[in-house]
Amino acid sequence: MVTSRDNGEGRAWAYLESRKNLTGSACGLAGVVLTFTGAAGPYWPVVVAGLYGAGALLAPPERPAPPDFPDPAAQLSAQLEEVRGDFGRLRSYLADVELPSAAGGRLTELTGLLAALLEPGWVAEVLAADPEAVHAVSRAVRQDVPEAVDAYVRTRWWTRMTPGQEPPERHLERQLALLHEEAERLTAELRETEARRQESHTRYLEDRSG
């Protein structure tokens, strides 16, 4: 249990180590030196106390250290690493699902594009610099693709029980096509980011060359 005495001792030690006390003590020491040289005269206690007080007032105030929050870029990189792990689990799941050839082809194109974006290296670094892009890839891996495939598997069973309904693979093919279009748009946006970076460097070199 922390008592008021402990708090008082803690505050006392904190003040002794503070900038105000250290600066005031240095100025007070200068007053002691003046006393020994005779410059302070009979009023040396007032001089020493005054110099100490002046030093304490002039010392910069104590500033608490700001919170050490994680770097946003590091957070995005860590998030992307988690998505990469989830993508590996998604591919293992998809390997066990039987799909019609057309839907399987579209799924292969989509997962190939996602794999290229998530591959460790400079492409993933470009992706990690865009929070919205990271969110889009995460949503595709963790929600959109597994939901589309699972919905197909469930609906296919009901269709077999009640033939004559609309084939569920049509919806799956359309969903995968839409997801592939989204992934292509995302890839194009990241490419534009790199193109603008290249153009900016060209303008910089042109301006530097006069």
Coordinates of C-alpha atoms in Angstrom, one line a residue:
M1 CA 0.0 0.0 0.0
V2 CA 1.4 3.4 -1.0
T3 CA 1.2 5.9 1.8
S4 CA 1.2 9.7 1.7
R5 CA 4.6 9.6 3.2
D6 CA 5.9 7.5 0.3
N7 CA 4.3 9.9 -2.1
G8 CA 5.9 12.8 -0.3
E9 CA 9.3 11.2 -0.4
G10 CA 8.9 10.4 -4.1
R11 CA 8.0 14.0 -4.9
A12 CA 11.0 15.2 -2.9
W13 CA 13.4 12.9 -4.8
A14 CA 11.8 13.9 -8.1
Y15 CA 12.4 17.6 -7.3
L16 CA 16.0 17.0 -6.3
E17 CA 16.6 15.4 -9.7
S18 CA 14.6 18.0 -11.6
R19 CA 16.1 20.6 -14.0
K20 CA 14.8 23.4 -11.7
N21 CA 16.7 22.2 -8.7
L22 CA 19.9 21.4 -10.7
T23 CA 19.9 24.8 -12.4
G24 CA 19.0 26.6 -9.2
S25 CA 21.8 24.7 -7.4
A26 CA 24.3 25.7 -10.1
C27 CA 23.4 29.3 -9.8
G28 CA 23.4 29.1 -6.0
L29 CA 26.9 27.6 -6.2
A30 CA 27.9 30.7 -8.2
G31 CA 26.6 32.8 -5.3
V32 CA 28.7 30.8 -2.8
V33 CA 31.7 31.5 -5.0
L34 CA 30.9 35.2 -5.0
T35 CA 30.6 35.0 -1.2
F36 CA 34.1 33.6 -0.9
T37 CA 35.5 36.3 -3.1
G38 CA 33.8 38.9 -1.0
A39 CA 31.6 40.2 -3.8
A40 CA 28.4 39.3 -2.1
G41 CA 29.2 41.1 1.1
P42 CA 27.2 40.6 4.3
Y43 CA 24.1 39.8 2.2
W44 CA 25.5 36.6 0.8
P45 CA 22.5 34.5 2.1
V46 CA 20.2 36.7 0.1
V47 CA 22.5 36.5 -2.9
V48 CA 22.7 32.7 -2.8
A49 CA 19.0 32.3 -2.3
G50 CA 18.2 34.8 -5.0
L51 CA 20.5 33.2 -7.5
Y52 CA 19.1 29.8 -6.7
G53 CA 15.5 31.1 -7.2
A54 CA 16.4 32.8 -10.4
G55 CA 18.0 29.6 -11.8
A56 CA 15.0 27.5 -10.8
L57 CA 12.7 29.9 -12.6
L58 CA 14.9 30.0 -15.7
A59 CA 15.2 26.3 -16.0
P60 CA 12.9 24.6 -18.6
P61 CA 10.0 22.9 -17.1
E62 CA 9.9 19.1 -16.8
R63 CA 8.2 17.5 -19.8
P64 CA 6.7 14.1 -19.6
A65 CA 7.6 11.8 -22.4
P66 CA 4.9 11.4 -25.0
P67 CA 3.3 7.9 -25.5
D68 CA 5.4 5.6 -27.6
F69 CA 2.7 4.5 -30.1
P70 CA 3.5 1.9 -32.8
D71 CA 4.6 3.2 -36.2
P72 CA 1.7 3.1 -38.6
A73 CA 3.9 1.7 -41.4
A74 CA 5.0 -1.1 -39.0
Q75 CA 1.4 -1.8 -38.1
L76 CA 0.4 -2.2 -41.7
S77 CA 3.4 -4.4 -42.4
A78 CA 2.4 -6.6 -39.5
Q79 CA -1.2 -6.7 -40.6
L80 CA -0.1 -7.7 -44.1
E81 CA 2.0 -10.5 -42.7
E82 CA -1.1 -11.8 -40.9
V83 CA -3.1 -11.6 -44.2
R84 CA -0.3 -13.6 -45.9
G85 CA -0.7 -16.3 -43.3
D86 CA -4.5 -16.3 -43.7
F87 CA -4.0 -16.5 -47.5
G88 CA -2.0 -19.7 -47.0
R89 CA -4.8 -21.2 -45.0
L90 CA -7.3 -20.1 -47.7
R91 CA -5.4 -21.9 -50.4
S92 CA -5.3 -25.0 -48.3
Y93 CA -9.1 -24.8 -48.0
L94 CA -9.6 -24.2 -51.7
A95 CA -7.5 -27.2 -52.6
D96 CA -10.1 -29.4 -50.9
V97 CA -13.1 -27.9 -52.7
E98 CA -14.3 -29.4 -56.0
L99 CA -15.3 -26.6 -58.4
P100 CA -16.5 -26.7 -62.0
S101 CA -13.7 -26.0 -64.6
A102 CA -14.9 -22.5 -65.5
A103 CA -15.2 -21.3 -61.9
G104 CA -11.9 -23.1 -61.1
G105 CA -10.1 -21.2 -63.8
R106 CA -11.4 -17.9 -62.6
L107 CA -10.5 -18.8 -59.0
T108 CA -6.9 -19.7 -60.2
E109 CA -6.6 -16.3 -61.9
L110 CA -7.8 -14.5 -58.8
T111 CA -5.6 -16.3 -56.3
G112 CA -2.6 -16.0 -58.6
L113 CA -3.1 -12.2 -58.6
L114 CA -3.5 -12.1 -54.8
A115 CA -0.5 -14.3 -54.3
A116 CA 1.6 -11.8 -56.5
L117 CA 0.4 -8.9 -54.3
L118 CA 1.2 -10.7 -51.1
E119 CA 4.6 -12.1 -52.1
P120 CA 7.2 -10.7 -49.7
G121 CA 9.3 -8.1 -51.4
W122 CA 9.0 -4.6 -52.9
V123 CA 5.5 -5.2 -54.3
A124 CA 4.2 -6.1 -50.8
E125 CA 6.0 -2.9 -49.5
V126 CA 4.1 -0.8 -52.0
L127 CA 0.9 -2.5 -50.9
A128 CA 1.7 -2.0 -47.2
A129 CA 2.0 1.7 -47.8
D130 CA -1.6 2.0 -48.7
P131 CA -4.1 1.2 -45.9
E132 CA -7.1 1.0 -48.2
A133 CA -5.2 -1.5 -50.4
V134 CA -4.3 -3.6 -47.4
H135 CA -7.9 -3.6 -46.3
A136 CA -9.1 -4.6 -49.8
V137 CA -6.8 -7.6 -50.0
S138 CA -7.6 -8.6 -46.4
R139 CA -11.3 -8.5 -47.2
A140 CA -10.9 -10.6 -50.3
V141 CA -8.8 -13.2 -48.5
R142 CA -10.7 -13.4 -45.3
Q143 CA -14.3 -12.7 -46.4
D144 CA -15.1 -12.5 -50.1
V145 CA -13.4 -15.6 -51.6
P146 CA -14.2 -18.0 -48.8
E147 CA -17.8 -16.8 -48.6
A148 CA -18.3 -17.2 -52.4
V149 CA -16.9 -20.7 -52.4
D150 CA -18.7 -21.8 -49.3
A151 CA -22.0 -20.4 -50.6
Y152 CA -21.5 -22.4 -53.8
V153 CA -20.8 -25.6 -51.9
R154 CA -24.0 -25.2 -49.8
T155 CA -26.2 -24.2 -52.7
R156 CA -25.0 -27.0 -54.8
W157 CA -26.2 -29.5 -52.3
W158 CA -29.7 -28.0 -52.2
T159 CA -29.8 -27.9 -56.0
R160 CA -29.1 -31.6 -56.2
M161 CA -32.0 -32.2 -53.9
T162 CA -34.3 -29.9 -56.0
P163 CA -33.1 -30.1 -59.6
G164 CA -34.3 -27.6 -62.2
Q165 CA -33.0 -24.6 -60.2
E166 CA -30.5 -22.1 -61.5
P167 CA -27.0 -23.6 -61.5
P168 CA -25.1 -22.2 -58.5
E169 CA -21.9 -22.2 -60.5
R170 CA -23.2 -19.2 -62.5
H171 CA -23.3 -17.1 -59.4
L172 CA -19.9 -18.4 -58.3
E173 CA -18.3 -17.5 -61.7
R174 CA -19.9 -14.1 -61.6
Q175 CA -18.7 -13.5 -58.1
L176 CA -15.1 -14.6 -58.9
A177 CA -15.1 -12.4 -62.0
L178 CA -16.1 -9.4 -59.9
L179 CA -13.5 -10.1 -57.3
H180 CA -10.9 -10.5 -60.1
E181 CA -11.9 -7.1 -61.5
E182 CA -11.5 -5.5 -58.1
A183 CA -8.0 -7.1 -57.7
E184 CA -7.0 -5.8 -61.2
R185 CA -8.2 -2.3 -60.3
L186 CA -6.2 -2.4 -57.1
T187 CA -3.1 -3.6 -59.0
A188 CA -3.6 -0.8 -61.5
E189 CA -3.9 1.8 -58.7
L190 CA -0.7 0.5 -57.1
R191 CA 1.1 0.7 -60.5
E192 CA -0.1 4.3 -60.9
T193 CA 1.4 5.1 -57.5
E194 CA 4.8 3.8 -58.7
A195 CA 4.4 5.6 -62.0
R196 CA 3.7 8.9 -60.2
R197 CA 6.8 8.3 -58.0
Q198 CA 8.9 7.8 -61.1
E199 CA 7.5 10.9 -62.8
S200 CA 8.2 12.9 -59.6
H201 CA 11.8 11.8 -59.6
T202 CA 12.1 12.8 -63.2
R203 CA 10.7 16.3 -62.5
Y204 CA 13.1 16.6 -59.5
L205 CA 16.1 15.8 -61.7
E206 CA 14.9 18.2 -64.4
D207 CA 14.5 21.0 -61.8
R208 CA 17.8 20.3 -60.3
S209 CA 19.5 20.4 -63.7
G210 CA 18.0 23.8 -64.4

